[in-house]
Amino acid sequence: MSTTASASASPTKTATTATTTPPLPTPTKKKVDYKTWHGDYNIKVMSHPINGRYIVATNDMEESTVILHDLPYVWAVDTTAKNFVCQQCFLEVPLTSQQSEDEPEYFVMCERCNYVGYCSDECRQLDALQHNLECAIFEHFDTNEYTDSLISEVKLLVRTLSRKWLELSLNEQDSPYSKYKVKTAIPQENGLRYRDYEQLVSNINSFCPTLKESLLHWICNKVMILAKRYTGRKEDEIDLLNVILRNRCNAFYIQGRPKAGGNGESRGCGVYCLEDEALDTNTTNTEDTPVSLVKSTEENQSQTTQSQISQSSQSQSQSQTSSSESQINATPDTVITD
């Protein structure tokens, strides 16, 4: 579940034609703040009132230079794929009807809510703390009148809340989320937190009143009531609306991982804190799991492309990412939206 961005000699070339990645810096054991880790790199992080955080290159960069490294803050499997895609690792397990009787595949659904499934005991244990907080809401949420896409949106909202609640209930030094971190030579924010997620734009004023009223009635109010009744957590309906719209603005599609290998279809989505859901037109996406990297795509280009800040975060659109390599022109004042 990750994205990677890298450089190529031409914006139309894919990652397979990129040049060899230059040597990377030595990993550091100290805690890294994502707002300052880029100090030794030729970039700066800036913010746009509508599009949120983005990156500006301050000098020319060599092709394939690693610029940033991102991990999803929260992710969820679409409800249409819950019976065969692991919530934790997005591995696709063949349905029972497609399996060999002699060698059945392991896949277990949560017995209480039937909203999430896992491909192994290990994945189930990794997700247990977060799912325990959301399971009661899933168990009592009546979805008979909801479309599959709306149920998936409810899942992402509730998982975002359960992630926040888990952070509030744990000492950060003992947080189980350290298990999700990957040892790498690439600087990364060492511990994604809800406060980082909150800095992503929701553009609540850009959505039509009718849509917001519908979301408040069909999702926010119901989740708010169930959260208080079954978890003891008090949430504000407007805060929940902001979460839904923030997810709409910043969610990326995540591809499943077929057991046979190769790229799978989109099976869910995740919200990344550093990279916008739609990069500018000179980007391409290819696989690089399990983390998100951003690399330069062109070397020594002189023009400024700061006008390429994405405006699409005002609408409900999501981009292929879980296995993606986003490529950008790394020239002075080039922007990479988050």
Coordinates of C-alpha atoms in Angstrom, one line a residue:
M1 CA 0.0 0.0 0.0
S2 CA 2.3 2.7 -1.1
T3 CA 3.3 5.1 -3.8
T4 CA 6.6 6.0 -5.4
A5 CA 7.6 8.9 -7.6
S6 CA 10.7 8.9 -9.8
A7 CA 12.3 10.6 -12.6
S8 CA 12.7 9.8 -16.3
A9 CA 14.2 11.6 -19.2
S10 CA 10.7 12.3 -20.6
P11 CA 7.4 12.8 -18.8
T12 CA 5.9 10.1 -21.0
K13 CA 8.4 7.4 -20.0
T14 CA 7.5 5.0 -17.3
A15 CA 9.5 3.9 -14.3
T16 CA 11.1 1.0 -16.1
T17 CA 13.0 3.5 -18.3
A18 CA 14.3 5.6 -15.4
T19 CA 18.0 5.8 -14.8
T20 CA 19.7 4.2 -11.8
T21 CA 18.8 5.8 -8.5
P22 CA 21.7 7.8 -7.1
P23 CA 23.1 6.7 -3.7
L24 CA 20.7 7.4 -0.8
P25 CA 21.6 9.0 2.5
T26 CA 22.4 6.7 5.5
P27 CA 19.4 5.9 7.7
T28 CA 19.1 7.8 10.9
K29 CA 17.9 6.3 14.2
K30 CA 16.6 9.6 15.6
K31 CA 13.0 10.6 15.3
V32 CA 12.4 12.5 12.0
D33 CA 9.8 15.2 11.6
Y34 CA 8.3 15.1 8.1
K35 CA 8.2 18.9 8.1
T36 CA 11.9 19.2 8.4
W37 CA 13.4 15.9 7.1
H38 CA 13.9 17.5 3.7
G39 CA 16.5 20.0 5.0
D40 CA 19.4 18.3 3.1
Y41 CA 17.4 18.1 -0.1
N42 CA 16.8 20.7 -2.8
I43 CA 13.1 21.1 -2.0
K44 CA 10.8 23.0 0.3
V45 CA 7.4 22.1 1.6
M46 CA 4.7 24.7 1.1
S47 CA 0.9 24.9 1.5
H48 CA -2.0 26.0 -0.7
P49 CA -5.3 27.0 0.8
I50 CA -7.3 24.7 -1.4
N51 CA -4.8 22.0 -2.4
G52 CA -2.9 21.7 0.8
R53 CA 0.8 20.7 1.1
Y54 CA 3.0 20.6 -1.9
I55 CA 6.7 20.5 -2.7
V56 CA 8.8 23.0 -4.6
A57 CA 12.2 22.0 -6.0
T58 CA 14.8 24.7 -5.3
N59 CA 17.5 23.4 -7.6
D60 CA 17.8 21.0 -10.5
M61 CA 17.9 17.4 -9.6
E62 CA 19.3 14.3 -11.2
E63 CA 16.8 11.8 -12.7
S64 CA 15.4 9.3 -10.2
T65 CA 16.5 11.4 -7.2
V66 CA 14.3 10.4 -4.2
I67 CA 12.4 13.4 -2.9
L68 CA 10.0 12.2 -0.3
H69 CA 8.7 9.0 1.3
D70 CA 5.1 8.6 2.3
L71 CA 3.0 6.0 4.1
P72 CA -0.8 5.8 4.2
Y73 CA -2.4 7.2 7.4
V74 CA -5.5 5.0 7.0
W75 CA -6.7 2.6 4.5
A76 CA -9.8 0.4 3.9
V77 CA -10.8 -2.4 1.6
D78 CA -13.9 -1.7 -0.6
T79 CA -17.0 -3.5 0.6
T80 CA -17.3 -5.3 -2.7
A81 CA -13.9 -6.9 -2.1
K82 CA -14.1 -7.6 1.7
N83 CA -14.7 -11.3 1.2
F84 CA -11.4 -12.0 -0.6
V85 CA -9.0 -9.0 0.0
C86 CA -7.1 -8.8 3.3
Q87 CA -7.8 -5.5 5.2
Q88 CA -4.2 -5.4 6.5
C89 CA -2.0 -6.2 3.5
F90 CA -4.5 -6.2 0.5
L91 CA -3.5 -9.7 -0.5
E92 CA -6.2 -11.2 -2.8
V93 CA -7.3 -14.7 -1.7
P94 CA -9.4 -16.7 -4.2
L95 CA -13.0 -17.1 -3.2
T96 CA -14.0 -20.5 -1.7
S97 CA -15.8 -21.5 -4.9
Q98 CA -12.6 -20.9 -6.8
Q99 CA -10.3 -22.8 -4.5
S100 CA -9.0 -26.4 -4.7
E101 CA -10.8 -28.7 -2.3
D102 CA -7.5 -30.4 -1.5
E103 CA -5.7 -27.1 -0.7
P104 CA -8.1 -24.5 0.7
E105 CA -6.9 -21.0 1.2
Y106 CA -6.9 -19.3 4.6
F107 CA -9.2 -16.3 4.8
V108 CA -11.2 -15.3 7.8
M109 CA -13.9 -12.6 8.2
C110 CA -14.5 -10.8 11.5
E111 CA -17.3 -12.9 13.2
R112 CA -18.8 -9.9 14.9
C113 CA -19.2 -7.3 12.1
N114 CA -18.5 -9.2 8.9
Y115 CA -17.0 -6.0 7.5
V116 CA -13.3 -7.0 7.3
G117 CA -11.4 -10.1 6.4
Y118 CA -7.8 -11.3 6.8
C119 CA -5.4 -13.6 4.9
S120 CA -3.5 -14.7 8.0
D121 CA -3.5 -14.7 11.8
E122 CA -0.6 -12.3 11.6
C123 CA -2.5 -9.7 9.6
R124 CA -5.5 -10.1 11.9
Q125 CA -3.3 -9.5 15.0
L126 CA -1.7 -6.4 13.4
D127 CA -5.1 -4.9 12.8
A128 CA -6.7 -6.1 16.0
L129 CA -6.2 -3.0 18.1
Q130 CA -7.7 -0.7 15.5
H131 CA -10.5 -3.0 14.4
N132 CA -11.6 -3.6 18.0
L133 CA -12.5 0.1 18.2
E134 CA -14.4 0.2 15.0
C135 CA -16.0 -3.2 15.1
A136 CA -18.9 -2.2 17.4
I137 CA -19.9 0.6 15.0
F138 CA -19.7 -1.7 12.0
E139 CA -21.7 -4.3 13.8
H140 CA -24.6 -2.0 14.6
F141 CA -24.6 0.1 11.4
D142 CA -27.6 -0.7 9.3
T143 CA -26.5 -0.5 5.7
N144 CA -29.6 -2.0 4.0
E145 CA -30.4 1.3 2.3
Y146 CA -26.8 2.1 1.3
T147 CA -25.0 1.6 -1.9
D148 CA -21.7 -0.3 -1.9
S149 CA -19.7 2.9 -2.6
L150 CA -21.4 4.7 0.3
I151 CA -20.7 1.7 2.6
S152 CA -17.0 1.9 1.6
E153 CA -17.0 5.6 2.5
V154 CA -18.5 4.8 5.9
K155 CA -15.7 2.2 6.4
L156 CA -13.0 4.7 5.6
L157 CA -14.6 7.3 7.9
V158 CA -14.9 4.8 10.8
R159 CA -11.4 3.5 10.3
T160 CA -10.0 7.1 10.4
L161 CA -11.8 7.6 13.7
S162 CA -10.7 4.3 15.2
R163 CA -7.1 5.2 14.2
K164 CA -7.5 8.5 16.1
W165 CA -9.1 6.8 19.1
L166 CA -6.3 4.3 19.2
E167 CA -3.7 7.1 19.3
L168 CA -5.5 8.8 22.1
S169 CA -5.6 5.5 24.1
L170 CA -1.9 4.6 23.7
N171 CA 1.4 6.0 24.8
E172 CA 3.0 7.1 21.6
Q173 CA 6.2 5.3 22.4
D174 CA 4.4 2.0 22.7
S175 CA 2.2 2.6 19.6
P176 CA 1.7 -0.6 17.5
Y177 CA 1.9 1.6 14.4
S178 CA 5.7 1.3 14.6
K179 CA 5.1 -2.2 13.1
Y180 CA 4.0 -0.6 9.9
K181 CA 7.2 1.3 9.4
V182 CA 9.8 0.1 7.0
K183 CA 13.5 0.4 7.6
T184 CA 14.9 2.4 4.7
A185 CA 17.6 4.8 3.8
I186 CA 14.9 7.3 2.7
P187 CA 13.9 9.9 5.3
Q188 CA 10.3 9.5 6.5
E189 CA 8.0 10.9 9.1
N190 CA 8.5 8.6 12.0
G191 CA 5.0 8.2 13.3
L192 CA 2.0 9.4 11.3
R193 CA -0.5 11.0 13.7
Y194 CA -4.0 12.4 13.5
R195 CA -2.7 15.9 13.8
D196 CA -0.8 15.4 10.5
Y197 CA -4.0 14.0 8.9
E198 CA -6.0 17.0 10.1
Q199 CA -3.7 19.3 8.1
L200 CA -4.9 17.8 4.8
V201 CA -7.5 20.0 3.2
S202 CA -11.2 19.1 3.3
N203 CA -12.4 22.0 1.2
I204 CA -15.7 21.8 3.0
N205 CA -16.9 25.1 1.6
S206 CA -16.4 23.9 -2.0
F207 CA -19.0 21.1 -1.7
C208 CA -22.6 21.8 -2.4
P209 CA -24.9 22.2 0.6
T210 CA -27.2 19.4 -0.5
L211 CA -24.4 16.9 -0.6
K212 CA -23.2 18.0 2.9
E213 CA -26.8 17.7 4.3
S214 CA -27.1 14.2 2.9
L215 CA -23.7 13.1 4.3
L216 CA -24.6 14.6 7.7
H217 CA -28.0 12.7 7.8
W218 CA -27.0 9.4 6.3
I219 CA -23.5 9.0 7.7
C220 CA -22.3 11.6 10.3
N221 CA -25.2 11.5 12.6
K222 CA -25.5 7.7 12.6
V223 CA -21.7 7.2 13.2
M224 CA -21.8 9.9 16.0
I225 CA -24.6 8.1 17.8
L226 CA -23.1 4.7 17.5
A227 CA -19.6 5.9 18.5
K228 CA -21.0 7.4 21.8
R229 CA -23.2 4.4 22.5
Y230 CA -20.7 1.6 21.8
T231 CA -17.3 3.1 22.3
G232 CA -17.9 6.0 24.6
R233 CA -16.3 8.4 22.2
K234 CA -18.0 11.8 21.6
E235 CA -17.6 13.2 18.1
D236 CA -19.0 16.3 16.5
E237 CA -21.0 15.9 13.3
I238 CA -19.2 18.7 11.6
D239 CA -15.9 17.2 12.5
L240 CA -17.1 13.9 11.0
L241 CA -18.2 15.7 7.8
N242 CA -14.7 17.2 7.5
V243 CA -13.2 13.8 7.8
I244 CA -15.4 12.4 5.0
L245 CA -14.6 15.4 2.7
R246 CA -10.9 15.3 3.6
N247 CA -10.9 11.6 2.6
R248 CA -12.6 12.4 -0.6
C249 CA -10.0 15.1 -1.4
N250 CA -7.0 13.0 -0.5
A251 CA -7.8 9.3 -1.0
F252 CA -5.9 7.2 -3.4
Y253 CA -7.1 3.9 -4.9
I254 CA -5.1 0.9 -3.6
Q255 CA -4.5 -2.1 -5.8
G256 CA -5.0 -5.6 -4.5
R257 CA -2.1 -8.0 -4.5
P258 CA -2.9 -11.2 -6.5
K259 CA -1.2 -14.3 -5.1
A260 CA -0.1 -15.2 -8.6
G261 CA 1.8 -11.8 -8.7
G262 CA 1.4 -8.8 -10.9
N263 CA -0.8 -5.8 -10.5
G264 CA -4.3 -6.3 -9.2
E265 CA -7.4 -4.2 -9.6
S266 CA -8.4 -1.4 -7.3
R267 CA -9.7 -3.0 -4.1
G268 CA -9.9 -0.1 -1.7
C269 CA -8.3 3.3 -0.9
G270 CA -5.9 4.9 1.5
V271 CA -5.2 8.5 2.7
Y272 CA -1.7 9.8 2.4
C273 CA -0.5 12.8 4.4
L274 CA 2.1 14.2 2.0
E275 CA 0.9 13.6 -1.5
D276 CA -2.2 15.0 -3.2
E277 CA -4.8 12.7 -4.7
A278 CA -4.0 14.1 -8.2
L279 CA -0.6 15.2 -9.3
D280 CA 0.0 17.4 -12.3
T281 CA -0.2 16.1 -15.9
N282 CA 3.5 15.2 -16.2
T283 CA 3.2 12.3 -13.7
T284 CA 2.9 8.5 -14.1
N285 CA 2.2 5.7 -11.6
T286 CA 3.9 2.4 -11.2
E287 CA 4.4 -0.1 -8.4
D288 CA 6.8 0.3 -5.5
T289 CA 5.6 -1.3 -2.3
P290 CA 5.4 -1.0 0.6
V291 CA 6.0 2.8 0.8
S292 CA 5.5 5.9 -1.2
L293 CA 8.5 7.7 -2.7
V294 CA 8.6 10.8 -4.8
K295 CA 11.5 11.2 -7.3
S296 CA 12.3 13.7 -9.9
T297 CA 11.3 12.9 -13.5
E298 CA 13.3 15.3 -15.6
E299 CA 16.7 16.6 -15.2
N300 CA 17.8 20.3 -15.6
Q301 CA 14.5 21.6 -16.9
S302 CA 14.6 25.4 -16.7
Q303 CA 11.0 26.5 -16.8
T304 CA 8.8 27.1 -13.8
T305 CA 5.8 24.9 -13.4
Q306 CA 4.3 26.3 -10.2
S307 CA 1.0 26.8 -11.9
Q308 CA 0.5 23.0 -12.0
I309 CA -1.0 22.8 -8.5
S310 CA -3.8 20.4 -8.8
Q311 CA -7.3 21.8 -8.4
S312 CA -9.1 18.5 -8.4
S313 CA -9.2 18.1 -4.7
Q314 CA -12.5 20.0 -4.8
S315 CA -14.3 17.0 -6.3
Q316 CA -14.6 13.4 -5.3
S317 CA -11.8 11.8 -7.3
Q318 CA -9.2 9.2 -6.4
S319 CA -6.0 8.1 -8.1
Q320 CA -4.3 4.7 -8.5
T321 CA -1.6 4.6 -5.8
S322 CA -1.0 1.6 -3.7
S323 CA 1.4 0.4 -6.2
S324 CA 2.3 3.6 -7.8
E325 CA 5.3 5.6 -8.7
S326 CA 4.4 9.3 -9.2
Q327 CA 6.8 11.1 -11.5
I328 CA 7.3 14.9 -11.5
N329 CA 9.5 17.5 -13.2
A330 CA 12.1 18.4 -10.6
T331 CA 13.3 21.9 -11.6
P332 CA 13.5 25.1 -9.5
D333 CA 10.0 26.1 -8.4
T334 CA 8.5 22.9 -9.7
V335 CA 5.6 21.9 -7.4
I336 CA 4.4 18.5 -6.3
T337 CA 1.0 18.8 -4.7
D338 CA -0.1 16.7 -1.8

